[in-house]
mmCIF file of C-alpha atoms in Angstrom:
data_model
loop_
_atom_site.group_PDB
_atom_site.id
_atom_site.type_symbol
_atom_site.label_atom_id
_atom_site.label_comp_id
_atom_site.label_asym_id
_atom_site.label_seq_id
_atom_site.Cartn_x
_atom_site.Cartn_y
_atom_site.Cartn_z
ATOM 1 C CA MET A 26 68.422 88.707 205.618
ATOM 2 C CA HIS A 27 71.255 90.591 207.481
ATOM 3 C CA THR A 28 74.076 87.934 208.332
ATOM 4 C CA THR A 29 76.341 88.927 211.010
ATOM 5 C CA HIS A 30 77.427 85.180 211.969
ATOM 6 C CA ASP A 31 80.343 83.445 210.501
ATOM 7 C CA GLU A 32 82.466 86.676 210.819
ATOM 8 C CA VAL A 33 86.245 85.965 211.587
ATOM 9 C CA ASP A 34 88.895 88.355 212.672
ATOM 10 C CA LEU A 35 92.120 87.831 210.362
ATOM 11 C CA LYS A 36 95.479 89.377 210.018
ATOM 12 C CA LEU A 37 96.201 89.534 206.285
ATOM 13 C CA GLN A 38 98.668 90.502 204.013
ATOM 14 C CA VAL A 39 98.719 92.999 201.179
ATOM 15 C CA ALA A 40 99.600 90.671 198.192
ATOM 16 C CA SER A 41 99.385 93.013 195.452
ATOM 17 C CA ARG A 42 98.383 96.445 194.946
ATOM 18 C CA THR A 43 97.282 97.953 191.269
ATOM 19 C CA GLU A 44 95.736 101.269 190.407
ATOM 20 C CA GLY A 45 92.164 100.559 189.464
ATOM 21 C CA ALA A 46 91.413 103.938 187.990
ATOM 22 C CA GLU A 47 92.145 107.750 188.673
ATOM 23 C CA GLY A 48 91.986 107.765 192.515
ATOM 24 C CA VAL A 49 91.300 104.125 192.749
ATOM 25 C CA VAL A 50 93.588 101.407 194.282
ATOM 26 C CA VAL A 51 92.833 97.751 194.162
ATOM 27 C CA LEU A 52 94.219 95.603 196.925
ATOM 28 C CA GLU A 53 94.624 91.852 196.996
ATOM 29 C CA LEU A 54 94.665 90.287 200.590
ATOM 30 C CA ARG A 55 95.853 86.917 201.175
ATOM 31 C CA ASP A 56 96.679 85.066 204.371
ATOM 32 C CA PRO A 57 100.238 84.948 205.090
ATOM 33 C CA SER A 58 100.569 81.475 205.851
ATOM 34 C CA GLY A 59 98.682 80.635 202.602
ATOM 35 C CA ALA A 60 95.537 79.397 203.945
ATOM 36 C CA ASP A 61 92.281 79.461 202.252
ATOM 37 C CA LEU A 62 90.028 82.453 203.319
ATOM 38 C CA PRO A 63 86.470 82.165 204.423
ATOM 39 C CA ALA A 64 83.774 81.655 201.877
ATOM 40 C CA TRP A 65 81.858 84.731 200.690
ATOM 41 C CA ALA A 66 79.004 85.539 198.135
ATOM 42 C CA PRO A 67 78.511 88.376 196.020
ATOM 43 C CA GLY A 68 77.400 91.710 197.888
ATOM 44 C CA ALA A 69 79.802 90.944 200.864
ATOM 45 C CA HIS A 70 82.099 93.287 202.429
ATOM 46 C CA LEU A 71 84.867 93.359 205.269
ATOM 47 C CA ASP A 72 86.169 95.721 207.703
ATOM 48 C CA LEU A 73 89.845 96.818 207.406
ATOM 49 C CA GLU A 74 90.897 97.928 211.062
ATOM 50 C CA LEU A 75 93.410 100.282 210.437
ATOM 51 C CA PRO A 76 96.503 100.791 212.693
ATOM 52 C CA ASN A 77 95.383 104.703 212.921
ATOM 53 C CA GLY A 78 92.392 103.407 214.861
ATOM 54 C CA LEU A 79 89.738 103.806 211.994
ATOM 55 C CA THR A 80 87.648 100.722 210.769
ATOM 56 C CA ARG A 81 86.300 101.179 207.172
ATOM 57 C CA GLN A 82 84.075 98.821 205.184
ATOM 58 C CA TYR A 83 84.846 97.696 201.488
ATOM 59 C CA SER A 84 82.880 95.295 199.186
ATOM 60 C CA LEU A 85 84.492 92.118 197.957
ATOM 61 C CA CYS A 86 85.009 92.560 194.156
ATOM 62 C CA GLY A 87 86.906 89.500 193.359
ATOM 63 C CA ASP A 88 85.859 85.953 192.442
ATOM 64 C CA PRO A 89 83.820 84.165 195.238
ATOM 65 C CA ASN A 90 85.237 80.750 194.129
ATOM 66 C CA ASP A 91 88.889 82.067 194.558
ATOM 67 C CA ARG A 92 89.482 81.205 198.208
ATOM 68 C CA SER A 93 93.072 82.230 198.170
ATOM 69 C CA ALA A 94 92.606 85.920 198.185
ATOM 70 C CA TRP A 95 90.166 88.658 198.579
ATOM 71 C CA ARG A 96 90.003 91.672 196.411
ATOM 72 C CA ILE A 97 88.847 95.087 197.245
ATOM 73 C CA GLY A 98 88.649 98.429 195.405
ATOM 74 C CA VAL A 99 89.240 101.905 197.350
ATOM 75 C CA LEU A 100 88.592 105.213 196.263
ATOM 76 C CA ARG A 101 90.602 107.924 197.809
ATOM 77 C CA GLU A 102 88.217 110.483 199.259
ATOM 78 C CA PRO A 103 89.785 113.991 199.595
ATOM 79 C CA GLU A 104 86.922 114.896 201.894
ATOM 80 C CA GLY A 105 86.938 111.818 203.846
ATOM 81 C CA ARG A 106 87.874 111.272 207.360
ATOM 82 C CA GLY A 107 91.294 109.586 206.924
ATOM 83 C CA GLY A 108 90.374 105.923 206.086
ATOM 84 C CA SER A 109 90.703 105.855 202.408
ATOM 85 C CA ALA A 110 93.983 108.257 202.533
ATOM 86 C CA TYR A 111 95.257 105.634 205.026
ATOM 87 C CA VAL A 112 94.823 103.059 202.580
ATOM 88 C CA HIS A 113 96.169 104.742 199.611
ATOM 89 C CA ASP A 114 99.135 106.067 201.441
ATOM 90 C CA GLU A 115 100.334 103.237 203.983
ATOM 91 C CA LEU A 116 98.838 99.763 202.716
ATOM 92 C CA THR A 117 101.487 98.782 200.261
ATOM 93 C CA ALA A 118 102.351 95.353 199.235
ATOM 94 C CA GLY A 119 103.737 93.285 202.062
ATOM 95 C CA VAL A 120 101.985 94.911 204.762
ATOM 96 C CA GLU A 121 99.874 93.319 207.154
ATOM 97 C CA ILE A 122 96.320 94.394 208.198
ATOM 98 C CA ASP A 123 93.440 93.548 210.470
ATOM 99 C CA VAL A 124 90.510 92.367 208.804
ATOM 100 C CA ARG A 125 86.923 91.353 210.100
ATOM 101 C CA GLY A 126 84.440 89.637 207.738
ATOM 102 C CA PRO A 127 83.099 88.663 205.697
ATOM 103 C CA ARG A 128 79.582 90.109 206.280
ATOM 104 C CA ASN A 129 76.673 90.536 203.717
ATOM 105 C CA ASN A 130 73.816 93.130 203.958
ATOM 106 C CA PHE A 131 73.572 93.349 200.144
ATOM 107 C CA PRO A 132 72.831 89.617 199.030
ATOM 108 C CA LEU A 133 71.963 88.604 195.651
ATOM 109 C CA VAL A 134 68.298 87.116 195.506
ATOM 110 C CA SER A 135 67.449 84.540 192.841
ATOM 111 C CA SER A 136 65.800 86.173 189.950
ATOM 112 C CA PRO A 137 65.441 85.522 185.941
ATOM 113 C CA HIS A 138 66.197 89.333 185.321
ATOM 114 C CA TYR A 139 68.662 91.799 186.991
ATOM 115 C CA VAL A 140 69.276 95.648 186.304
ATOM 116 C CA PHE A 141 72.622 96.550 187.809
ATOM 117 C CA ILE A 142 73.180 100.298 188.483
ATOM 118 C CA ALA A 143 76.616 101.524 189.811
ATOM 119 C CA GLY A 144 78.058 104.932 190.208
ATOM 120 C CA GLY A 145 81.827 105.135 190.770
ATOM 121 C CA ILE A 146 83.506 102.907 193.153
ATOM 122 C CA GLY A 147 79.891 101.465 193.703
ATOM 123 C CA ILE A 148 80.886 99.175 190.933
ATOM 124 C CA THR A 149 82.858 96.820 193.450
ATOM 125 C CA PRO A 150 79.582 94.734 194.826
ATOM 126 C CA ILE A 151 78.028 94.608 191.422
ATOM 127 C CA LEU A 152 81.143 93.020 189.799
ATOM 128 C CA PRO A 153 80.545 89.360 191.239
ATOM 129 C CA MET A 154 76.830 89.717 190.925
ATOM 130 C CA MET A 155 77.060 90.216 187.203
ATOM 131 C CA ALA A 156 79.323 87.064 187.182
ATOM 132 C CA ALA A 157 76.810 85.337 189.372
ATOM 133 C CA ALA A 158 73.848 86.326 187.207
ATOM 134 C CA GLU A 159 75.802 85.053 183.922
ATOM 135 C CA ALA A 160 76.721 81.719 185.657
ATOM 136 C CA ALA A 161 72.989 81.276 186.571
ATOM 137 C CA GLY A 162 71.663 81.931 183.136
ATOM 138 C CA ALA A 163 69.742 84.921 184.213
ATOM 139 C CA GLU A 164 69.303 87.930 182.025
ATOM 140 C CA TRP A 165 71.306 91.191 183.236
ATOM 141 C CA GLU A 166 72.286 94.502 182.256
ATOM 142 C CA LEU A 167 74.619 96.866 183.882
ATOM 143 C CA HIS A 168 74.525 100.872 183.663
ATOM 144 C CA TYR A 169 77.640 102.119 185.034
ATOM 145 C CA GLY A 170 78.297 105.994 185.429
ATOM 146 C CA GLY A 171 81.397 108.015 186.485
ATOM 147 C CA ARG A 172 82.594 111.293 186.199
ATOM 148 C CA SER A 173 85.008 110.182 183.339
ATOM 149 C CA ARG A 174 86.190 107.051 181.759
ATOM 150 C CA ARG A 175 89.497 107.723 183.883
ATOM 151 C CA SER A 176 87.884 107.666 187.088
ATOM 152 C CA MET A 177 85.814 104.547 186.406
ATOM 153 C CA ALA A 178 87.338 101.212 187.684
ATOM 154 C CA PHE A 179 87.521 97.853 186.286
ATOM 155 C CA LEU A 180 86.455 98.966 182.541
ATOM 156 C CA GLU A 181 89.027 96.772 181.140
ATOM 157 C CA SER A 182 87.208 93.764 182.455
ATOM 158 C CA MET A 183 83.813 94.968 181.086
ATOM 159 C CA GLU A 184 85.074 95.831 177.518
ATOM 160 C CA GLU A 185 83.905 92.653 175.869
ATOM 161 C CA LEU A 186 80.203 93.050 177.235
ATOM 162 C CA THR A 187 80.049 96.778 176.323
ATOM 163 C CA GLY A 188 77.023 97.329 173.863
ATOM 164 C CA THR A 189 75.300 94.224 174.747
ATOM 165 C CA ARG A 190 74.711 93.983 178.294
ATOM 166 C CA VAL A 191 76.887 96.876 179.746
ATOM 167 C CA THR A 192 76.172 100.569 178.817
ATOM 168 C CA LEU A 193 78.774 102.890 180.283
ATOM 169 C CA HIS A 194 77.759 106.632 181.240
ATOM 170 C CA PRO A 195 80.816 108.657 181.748
ATOM 171 C CA GLN A 196 79.110 111.917 182.692
ATOM 172 C CA ASP A 197 81.922 114.188 180.729
ATOM 173 C CA GLU A 198 80.784 112.602 177.706
ATOM 174 C CA VAL A 199 76.877 111.486 177.903
ATOM 175 C CA GLY A 200 75.663 113.350 181.215
ATOM 176 C CA LEU A 201 73.960 111.352 183.770
ATOM 177 C CA ILE A 202 72.291 108.032 183.598
ATOM 178 C CA ASP A 203 68.972 108.175 182.249
ATOM 179 C CA LEU A 204 67.128 106.505 185.172
ATOM 180 C CA GLU A 205 63.578 107.204 183.823
ATOM 181 C CA ALA A 206 64.395 105.355 180.546
ATOM 182 C CA ILE A 207 65.793 102.256 182.455
ATOM 183 C CA LEU A 208 63.283 102.233 185.377
ATOM 184 C CA GLY A 209 60.341 104.297 184.453
ATOM 185 C CA ALA A 210 58.124 101.196 183.783
ATOM 186 C CA PRO A 211 58.192 98.320 186.310
ATOM 187 C CA ARG A 212 59.363 95.145 184.618
ATOM 188 C CA PRO A 213 58.129 91.590 185.560
ATOM 189 C CA ASP A 214 60.323 89.393 187.380
ATOM 190 C CA THR A 215 63.066 91.759 187.439
ATOM 191 C CA VAL A 216 65.143 92.944 190.607
ATOM 192 C CA VAL A 217 67.220 96.225 190.739
ATOM 193 C CA TYR A 218 70.696 96.327 192.314
ATOM 194 C CA CYS A 219 72.156 99.766 193.009
ATOM 195 C CA CYS A 220 75.266 100.960 194.817
ATOM 196 C CA GLY A 221 77.052 104.442 194.463
ATOM 197 C CA PRO A 222 76.664 108.074 195.764
ATOM 198 C CA GLU A 223 73.806 109.160 197.848
ATOM 199 C CA PRO A 224 72.345 111.426 194.822
ATOM 200 C CA LEU A 225 72.247 108.121 192.707
ATOM 201 C CA LEU A 226 70.459 106.071 195.261
ATOM 202 C CA GLN A 227 67.941 108.533 196.019
ATOM 203 C CA ALA A 228 67.224 109.214 192.173
ATOM 204 C CA VAL A 229 66.922 105.427 191.863
ATOM 205 C CA GLU A 230 64.658 104.804 194.917
ATOM 206 C CA LYS A 231 62.449 107.552 193.542
ATOM 207 C CA GLN A 232 62.133 106.104 189.877
ATOM 208 C CA CYS A 233 61.286 102.499 191.676
ATOM 209 C CA VAL A 234 58.436 103.663 194.085
ATOM 210 C CA THR A 235 55.952 102.070 191.604
ATOM 211 C CA TRP A 236 57.982 98.596 191.286
ATOM 212 C CA PRO A 237 56.781 95.894 193.599
ATOM 213 C CA ASP A 238 58.026 95.727 197.115
ATOM 214 C CA GLY A 239 61.316 93.850 197.528
ATOM 215 C CA ALA A 240 62.237 94.544 193.627
ATOM 216 C CA LEU A 241 64.859 97.364 194.601
ATOM 217 C CA HIS A 242 67.975 96.503 196.379
ATOM 218 C CA VAL A 243 70.520 99.257 197.631
ATOM 219 C CA GLU A 244 73.846 99.630 199.356
ATOM 220 C CA ARG A 245 74.948 102.984 201.004
ATOM 221 C CA PHE A 246 78.583 103.754 201.796
ATOM 222 C CA SER A 247 77.303 106.857 203.881
ATOM 223 C CA PRO A 248 74.501 107.148 206.192
ATOM 224 C CA LYS A 249 71.159 108.412 205.190
ATOM 225 C CA GLU A 250 69.916 111.808 206.368
ATOM 226 C CA PHE A 251 67.467 111.758 209.412
ATOM 227 C CA GLY A 252 65.736 114.660 211.100
ATOM 228 C CA GLU A 253 65.093 114.648 214.617
ATOM 229 C CA PRO A 254 64.481 111.441 216.801
ATOM 230 C CA LEU A 255 60.683 110.728 217.321
ATOM 231 C CA LEU A 256 61.130 110.674 221.024
ATOM 232 C CA GLN A 257 63.103 113.819 221.966
ATOM 233 C CA GLY A 258 63.752 112.673 225.663
ATOM 234 C CA ALA A 259 65.535 109.997 227.288
ATOM 235 C CA PHE A 260 64.295 106.515 227.503
ATOM 236 C CA GLU A 261 64.828 103.029 229.018
ATOM 237 C CA VAL A 262 66.640 99.780 227.493
ATOM 238 C CA GLU A 263 66.157 96.472 229.150
ATOM 239 C CA LEU A 264 68.953 94.042 228.440
ATOM 240 C CA ALA A 265 67.005 90.859 228.835
ATOM 241 C CA THR A 266 69.976 88.410 228.850
ATOM 242 C CA SER A 267 72.216 90.744 231.257
ATOM 243 C CA GLY A 268 69.381 91.636 233.339
ATOM 244 C CA MET A 269 70.209 95.360 233.300
ATOM 245 C CA THR A 270 67.818 98.239 232.486
ATOM 246 C CA LEU A 271 69.660 101.306 231.503
ATOM 247 C CA THR A 272 68.541 104.908 230.577
ATOM 248 C CA VAL A 273 69.511 106.415 227.239
ATOM 249 C CA PRO A 274 69.895 110.090 227.689
ATOM 250 C CA PRO A 275 69.181 112.226 224.332
ATOM 251 C CA ASP A 276 72.816 112.917 223.584
ATOM 252 C CA LYS A 277 74.105 109.288 223.765
ATOM 253 C CA SER A 278 73.458 106.340 221.605
ATOM 254 C CA ILE A 279 72.238 102.857 222.849
ATOM 255 C CA LEU A 280 75.521 101.387 221.971
ATOM 256 C CA GLU A 281 77.512 103.997 224.000
ATOM 257 C CA VAL A 282 75.226 103.366 227.046
ATOM 258 C CA VAL A 283 75.499 99.517 226.650
ATOM 259 C CA GLU A 284 79.360 99.675 226.387
ATOM 260 C CA GLU A 285 79.603 101.953 229.307
ATOM 261 C CA ALA A 286 77.581 99.575 231.324
ATOM 262 C CA GLY A 287 80.273 96.895 230.612
ATOM 263 C CA VAL A 288 78.196 94.791 228.155
ATOM 264 C CA PRO A 289 80.369 93.875 225.214
ATOM 265 C CA VAL A 290 78.708 94.663 221.684
ATOM 266 C CA LEU A 291 80.675 94.078 218.380
ATOM 267 C CA SER A 292 80.232 97.328 216.476
ATOM 268 C CA SER A 293 82.235 98.975 213.519
ATOM 269 C CA CYS A 294 81.102 101.884 211.600
ATOM 270 C CA GLN A 295 78.834 103.699 214.293
ATOM 271 C CA GLU A 296 76.753 105.261 211.566
ATOM 272 C CA GLY A 297 74.375 102.518 210.589
ATOM 273 C CA THR A 298 75.521 101.400 207.230
ATOM 274 C CA CYS A 299 77.707 98.297 208.352
ATOM 275 C CA GLY A 300 75.309 96.023 210.022
ATOM 276 C CA THR A 301 77.926 94.723 212.762
ATOM 277 C CA CYS A 302 75.937 95.946 215.896
ATOM 278 C CA GLU A 303 72.612 94.359 214.848
ATOM 279 C CA THR A 304 70.408 93.434 217.762
ATOM 280 C CA PRO A 305 67.183 91.514 218.192
ATOM 281 C CA VAL A 306 64.157 93.365 219.657
ATOM 282 C CA LEU A 307 62.022 91.487 221.912
ATOM 283 C CA GLU A 308 59.504 94.369 222.960
ATOM 284 C CA GLY A 309 58.904 98.010 222.144
ATOM 285 C CA GLU A 310 58.806 100.374 218.926
ATOM 286 C CA VAL A 311 61.930 101.571 217.466
ATOM 287 C CA ASP A 312 62.904 104.557 215.637
ATOM 288 C CA HIS A 313 64.931 102.979 212.900
ATOM 289 C CA ARG A 314 67.539 105.447 211.775
ATOM 290 C CA ASP A 315 69.854 102.876 209.978
ATOM 291 C CA SER A 316 70.671 102.785 206.213
ATOM 292 C CA LEU A 317 70.200 98.919 205.988
ATOM 293 C CA LEU A 318 66.813 97.750 206.588
ATOM 294 C CA THR A 319 63.973 97.842 204.065
ATOM 295 C CA PRO A 320 60.675 99.387 205.240
ATOM 296 C CA ALA A 321 59.062 95.869 205.561
ATOM 297 C CA GLU A 322 62.200 94.853 208.112
ATOM 298 C CA GLN A 323 61.776 98.057 209.884
ATOM 299 C CA GLU A 324 57.824 97.671 210.365
ATOM 300 C CA ALA A 325 58.830 94.018 211.868
ATOM 301 C CA ASN A 326 60.307 95.705 214.625
ATOM 302 C CA ASP A 327 62.316 92.596 215.692
ATOM 303 C CA THR A 328 65.654 93.902 215.057
ATOM 304 C CA MET A 329 67.654 97.238 215.123
ATOM 305 C CA PHE A 330 71.053 98.768 214.797
ATOM 306 C CA ILE A 331 71.906 100.303 218.233
ATOM 307 C CA CYS A 332 74.793 102.498 217.016
ATOM 308 C CA VAL A 333 72.078 105.121 215.634
ATOM 309 C CA SER A 334 68.387 103.408 215.898
ATOM 310 C CA ARG A 335 66.424 105.027 219.158
ATOM 311 C CA ALA A 336 63.403 103.924 220.800
ATOM 312 C CA ALA A 337 59.894 105.329 219.588
ATOM 313 C CA CYS A 338 58.384 104.410 223.225
ATOM 314 C CA PRO A 339 59.333 104.879 226.691
ATOM 315 C CA LYS A 340 61.133 101.446 227.132
ATOM 316 C CA LEU A 341 62.709 98.767 224.656
ATOM 317 C CA VAL A 342 63.715 95.108 225.676
ATOM 318 C CA LEU A 343 66.753 94.109 223.792
ATOM 319 C CA GLU A 344 68.328 90.572 223.503
ATOM 320 C CA LEU A 345 71.759 91.704 225.010
#
């Protein structure tokens, strides 16, 4: 499900920049030479590798059939760590930026019926999904919430759909999305896709506990909260390909220890949300602390994200 192959490193140019809503800027990225960009599918995101040393993930929200440009929407987060502020303040039209991608941890599965739920900037990965569902002839509906209409991006592209398939929930007008009314009873042959802030995701997860396994698909912009690791002390990691066995102390991640040993690993977010550092597990029990794998995928114990997940046993064997 989690695809990290086919990623490429590109230097792209900001071809245009528009205001998507209050606090949201929409960037169109193109190859300076005019070359086609790699193919992508709804749910994919890319990494912006910013000159200030930060790497940030943003969902592609344009048309997958248009290979000439990639479109992203970026919310300015005043409480953030500087990534969104840099994008808003420095990435003007004509600027070149290092980009890696596309990567898809949130793929759209085939279904006759879709319920899309978006909160704020979480609308970005949902936009191409709506178009894909429509093109496939599927039944779909969108519930889109935000603080106010002013803060909700891409409303103009939905105006003709409002009232039929699209229901807007500006909080200052109608309050929070009534999730119980939408999700209270499981629906046959229906999948739910949700992206947005953590309180919305948790509320949707709670409503979907009675739905069939695999019906709910969520994407997180920030990591889930986890308590203490299952294993408090150090543990060993055997790298099957490199032929090394390393000790991971309680205060370091597997990724840090592996990199310090000189083994190169692609990584990006360092918080278990982007999927870049996915690593096959050959032996051992994993203490999964990522925000990507489903419960069934975690139970399989055949893959892990080494930036955050740890061992639940004395020794893990990894394909590194």
